[in-house]
Amino acid sequence: MNRVLLVPLALLTIAGCAMQDQSFTQQQALARVEQLIRDTAAEVTPRPRLELVPYGTEAEECPSDAEANGRVTVNRAYWLRDVPRADLLRVSRQVRAAWERQGHRLIAAGDGDNPDLSGESQPDRYTLALTWADGDQLYLAATSPCIWPDGTPSAHRPPRSNR
């Protein structure tokens, strides 16, 4: 896996675990991640071809502290194919405008000629990213907050001691 890709995906996973319990299932979280990416890409012109990044497509366990035990995040990243190098910053501006129109919060933006963006969907607080990678390629990514795979904590929490 490309090292440039590892760091942003790891950050997305960690950031997604900062939330409290969510009441949606892993399948619902995946649907939302896909929707966030596709809704953003639909506002880029000319529309890029989306190509799934095949890494990190399995649910990832949240950090191992007691609160996160058993919870997961759902991640997806798609390469934005057919975007010429000369259009990277234009695409970044379009993604930023799309997130703002969709009511999401911009967290950070690259400086000067760096098209990187990070954001947070509202009101559900999914982590969003537009990342510039080796070979002058861009990818869009989204990560869910920490969730219980079946949407409820009861099956995942250890029984309490009766001392």
mmCIF file of C-alpha atoms in Angstrom:
data_model
loop_
_atom_site.group_PDB
_atom_site.id
_atom_site.type_symbol
_atom_site.label_atom_id
_atom_site.label_comp_id
_atom_site.label_asym_id
_atom_site.label_seq_id
_atom_site.Cartn_x
_atom_site.Cartn_y
_atom_site.Cartn_z
ATOM 1 C CA MET A 1 0.000 0.000 0.000
ATOM 2 C CA ASN A 2 1.189 3.477 -0.810
ATOM 3 C CA ARG A 3 2.636 5.176 2.313
ATOM 4 C CA VAL A 4 1.027 8.478 1.356
ATOM 5 C CA LEU A 5 -2.337 6.721 1.535
ATOM 6 C CA LEU A 6 -1.711 5.006 4.881
ATOM 7 C CA VAL A 7 -1.477 8.139 7.016
ATOM 8 C CA PRO A 8 -4.746 9.788 5.894
ATOM 9 C CA LEU A 9 -6.655 6.502 6.203
ATOM 10 C CA ALA A 10 -5.251 5.963 9.694
ATOM 11 C CA LEU A 11 -6.215 9.501 10.685
ATOM 12 C CA LEU A 12 -9.718 8.955 9.350
ATOM 13 C CA THR A 13 -10.060 5.789 11.401
ATOM 14 C CA ILE A 14 -8.827 7.403 14.605
ATOM 15 C CA ALA A 15 -10.949 10.518 14.119
ATOM 16 C CA GLY A 16 -14.033 8.408 13.549
ATOM 17 C CA CYS A 17 -13.624 6.822 16.989
ATOM 18 C CA ALA A 18 -13.897 10.096 18.890
ATOM 19 C CA MET A 19 -17.706 9.934 18.886
ATOM 20 C CA GLN A 20 -20.009 8.549 21.523
ATOM 21 C CA ASP A 21 -22.181 5.505 20.789
ATOM 22 C CA GLN A 22 -24.105 5.674 17.527
ATOM 23 C CA SER A 23 -27.410 3.906 16.986
ATOM 24 C CA PHE A 24 -26.921 2.907 13.352
ATOM 25 C CA THR A 25 -25.628 -0.405 12.064
ATOM 26 C CA GLN A 26 -22.454 -1.139 10.173
ATOM 27 C CA GLN A 27 -24.507 -1.480 6.965
ATOM 28 C CA GLN A 28 -26.174 1.905 7.527
ATOM 29 C CA ALA A 29 -22.780 3.497 8.225
ATOM 30 C CA LEU A 30 -21.399 2.038 4.989
ATOM 31 C CA ALA A 31 -24.376 3.422 3.056
ATOM 32 C CA ARG A 32 -23.759 6.872 4.584
ATOM 33 C CA VAL A 33 -20.015 6.766 3.797
ATOM 34 C CA GLU A 34 -20.789 5.873 0.175
ATOM 35 C CA GLN A 35 -23.433 8.612 -0.018
ATOM 36 C CA LEU A 36 -21.058 11.272 1.304
ATOM 37 C CA ILE A 37 -18.399 10.372 -1.257
ATOM 38 C CA ARG A 38 -20.780 10.072 -4.204
ATOM 39 C CA ASP A 39 -22.683 13.278 -3.354
ATOM 40 C CA THR A 40 -19.377 15.157 -3.252
ATOM 41 C CA ALA A 41 -18.028 13.644 -6.480
ATOM 42 C CA ALA A 42 -21.307 14.465 -8.240
ATOM 43 C CA GLU A 43 -20.581 18.174 -7.728
ATOM 44 C CA VAL A 44 -17.155 18.023 -9.408
ATOM 45 C CA THR A 45 -17.050 18.977 -13.100
ATOM 46 C CA PRO A 46 -16.124 17.359 -15.254
ATOM 47 C CA ARG A 47 -17.260 14.418 -13.146
ATOM 48 C CA PRO A 48 -14.335 12.158 -12.203
ATOM 49 C CA ARG A 49 -14.522 8.409 -12.508
ATOM 50 C CA LEU A 50 -14.568 6.866 -9.011
ATOM 51 C CA GLU A 51 -12.282 3.894 -8.408
ATOM 52 C CA LEU A 52 -12.446 2.156 -5.035
ATOM 53 C CA VAL A 53 -9.176 2.128 -3.108
ATOM 54 C CA PRO A 54 -9.034 -1.558 -2.165
ATOM 55 C CA TYR A 55 -7.385 -0.981 1.223
ATOM 56 C CA GLY A 56 -9.281 -0.352 4.438
ATOM 57 C CA THR A 57 -12.617 -1.587 3.129
ATOM 58 C CA GLU A 58 -13.222 -3.839 6.132
ATOM 59 C CA ALA A 59 -14.615 -2.372 9.339
ATOM 60 C CA GLU A 60 -11.790 -1.320 11.652
ATOM 61 C CA GLU A 61 -11.897 -1.802 15.405
ATOM 62 C CA CYS A 62 -11.903 1.451 17.358
ATOM 63 C CA PRO A 63 -9.084 2.146 19.835
ATOM 64 C CA SER A 64 -8.909 -0.484 22.550
ATOM 65 C CA ASP A 65 -9.922 1.638 25.526
ATOM 66 C CA ALA A 66 -12.826 0.270 27.584
ATOM 67 C CA GLU A 67 -15.433 2.545 25.975
ATOM 68 C CA ALA A 68 -14.518 1.622 22.406
ATOM 69 C CA ASN A 69 -14.257 -2.144 22.986
ATOM 70 C CA GLY A 70 -16.311 -3.882 20.311
ATOM 71 C CA ARG A 71 -17.074 -0.763 18.292
ATOM 72 C CA VAL A 72 -15.882 -0.254 14.726
ATOM 73 C CA THR A 73 -15.542 2.428 12.088
ATOM 74 C CA VAL A 74 -16.464 2.032 8.443
ATOM 75 C CA ASN A 75 -14.091 3.579 5.888
ATOM 76 C CA ARG A 76 -14.123 4.060 2.141
ATOM 77 C CA ALA A 77 -11.790 5.903 -0.197
ATOM 78 C CA TYR A 78 -12.145 6.404 -3.947
ATOM 79 C CA TRP A 79 -9.542 7.604 -6.406
ATOM 80 C CA LEU A 80 -10.828 10.485 -8.520
ATOM 81 C CA ARG A 81 -9.690 9.219 -11.914
ATOM 82 C CA ASP A 82 -9.417 11.271 -15.100
ATOM 83 C CA VAL A 83 -8.502 14.486 -13.241
ATOM 84 C CA PRO A 84 -5.558 16.186 -14.976
ATOM 85 C CA ARG A 85 -2.734 17.461 -12.781
ATOM 86 C CA ALA A 86 -3.504 21.037 -13.813
ATOM 87 C CA ASP A 87 -7.031 20.682 -12.345
ATOM 88 C CA LEU A 88 -6.172 19.415 -8.846
ATOM 89 C CA LEU A 89 -6.694 22.788 -7.148
ATOM 90 C CA ARG A 90 -9.876 23.464 -9.141
ATOM 91 C CA VAL A 91 -11.263 20.102 -7.995
ATOM 92 C CA SER A 92 -10.268 20.910 -4.409
ATOM 93 C CA ARG A 93 -12.179 24.209 -4.591
ATOM 94 C CA GLN A 94 -15.207 22.371 -5.996
ATOM 95 C CA VAL A 95 -15.091 19.772 -3.219
ATOM 96 C CA ARG A 96 -14.792 22.489 -0.582
ATOM 97 C CA ALA A 97 -17.776 24.344 -2.068
ATOM 98 C CA ALA A 98 -19.772 21.095 -2.247
ATOM 99 C CA TRP A 99 -19.112 20.325 1.414
ATOM 100 C CA GLU A 100 -20.130 23.853 2.399
ATOM 101 C CA ARG A 101 -23.356 23.637 0.310
ATOM 102 C CA GLN A 102 -24.117 20.273 1.895
ATOM 103 C CA GLY A 103 -23.767 21.831 5.362
ATOM 104 C CA HIS A 104 -20.536 20.076 6.346
ATOM 105 C CA ARG A 105 -17.768 21.694 8.366
ATOM 106 C CA LEU A 106 -14.311 22.297 6.887
ATOM 107 C CA ILE A 107 -11.606 21.312 9.384
ATOM 108 C CA ALA A 108 -8.419 21.997 7.412
ATOM 109 C CA ALA A 109 -7.220 22.918 3.938
ATOM 110 C CA GLY A 110 -3.842 22.625 2.246
ATOM 111 C CA ASP A 111 -1.756 25.729 1.674
ATOM 112 C CA GLY A 112 -0.899 27.237 -1.705
ATOM 113 C CA ASP A 113 -0.736 24.490 -4.270
ATOM 114 C CA ASN A 114 -1.751 21.655 -1.906
ATOM 115 C CA PRO A 115 -5.334 20.516 -2.627
ATOM 116 C CA ASP A 116 -5.776 18.500 0.613
ATOM 117 C CA LEU A 117 -8.984 19.076 2.572
ATOM 118 C CA SER A 118 -10.476 17.556 5.686
ATOM 119 C CA GLY A 119 -13.959 18.040 6.983
ATOM 120 C CA GLU A 120 -16.756 16.708 9.110
ATOM 121 C CA SER A 121 -20.254 15.884 7.946
ATOM 122 C CA GLN A 122 -23.083 17.528 9.815
ATOM 123 C CA PRO A 123 -24.950 16.584 11.888
ATOM 124 C CA ASP A 124 -23.613 13.005 12.018
ATOM 125 C CA ARG A 125 -19.876 13.824 12.306
ATOM 126 C CA TYR A 126 -18.370 11.506 9.723
ATOM 127 C CA THR A 127 -14.777 12.390 8.859
ATOM 128 C CA LEU A 128 -14.275 13.584 5.265
ATOM 129 C CA ALA A 129 -11.039 13.931 3.319
ATOM 130 C CA LEU A 130 -9.776 14.936 -0.080
ATOM 131 C CA THR A 131 -6.171 13.787 -0.267
ATOM 132 C CA TRP A 132 -3.398 14.418 -2.767
ATOM 133 C CA ALA A 133 -1.248 11.319 -3.263
ATOM 134 C CA ASP A 134 1.859 10.255 -5.181
ATOM 135 C CA GLY A 135 1.548 10.635 -8.924
ATOM 136 C CA ASP A 136 -0.624 13.756 -8.622
ATOM 137 C CA GLN A 137 -3.731 11.740 -7.862
ATOM 138 C CA LEU A 138 -6.629 12.718 -5.618
ATOM 139 C CA TYR A 139 -8.899 10.527 -3.586
ATOM 140 C CA LEU A 140 -12.055 11.207 -1.586
ATOM 141 C CA ALA A 141 -12.538 9.357 1.672
ATOM 142 C CA ALA A 142 -15.113 9.164 4.443
ATOM 143 C CA THR A 143 -15.065 7.400 7.808
ATOM 144 C CA SER A 144 -17.926 6.769 10.184
ATOM 145 C CA PRO A 145 -17.826 7.572 13.868
ATOM 146 C CA CYS A 146 -17.390 4.559 16.167
ATOM 147 C CA ILE A 147 -20.460 2.356 16.019
ATOM 148 C CA TRP A 148 -21.649 -0.966 17.360
ATOM 149 C CA PRO A 149 -21.716 -3.324 14.349
ATOM 150 C CA ASP A 150 -25.367 -4.237 14.937
ATOM 151 C CA GLY A 151 -26.355 -0.761 16.125
ATOM 152 C CA THR A 152 -26.700 -1.590 19.845
ATOM 153 C CA PRO A 153 -24.150 -1.977 22.627
ATOM 154 C CA SER A 154 -25.902 -4.750 24.579
ATOM 155 C CA ALA A 155 -24.327 -7.671 22.719
ATOM 156 C CA HIS A 156 -20.828 -6.159 22.874
ATOM 157 C CA ARG A 157 -20.381 -4.991 26.435
ATOM 158 C CA PRO A 158 -18.914 -7.391 28.977
ATOM 159 C CA PRO A 159 -21.266 -8.364 31.820
ATOM 160 C CA ARG A 160 -20.958 -6.264 34.973
ATOM 161 C CA SER A 161 -19.588 -7.809 38.121
ATOM 162 C CA ASN A 162 -22.007 -8.143 41.065
ATOM 163 C CA ARG A 163 -19.579 -7.359 43.865
#
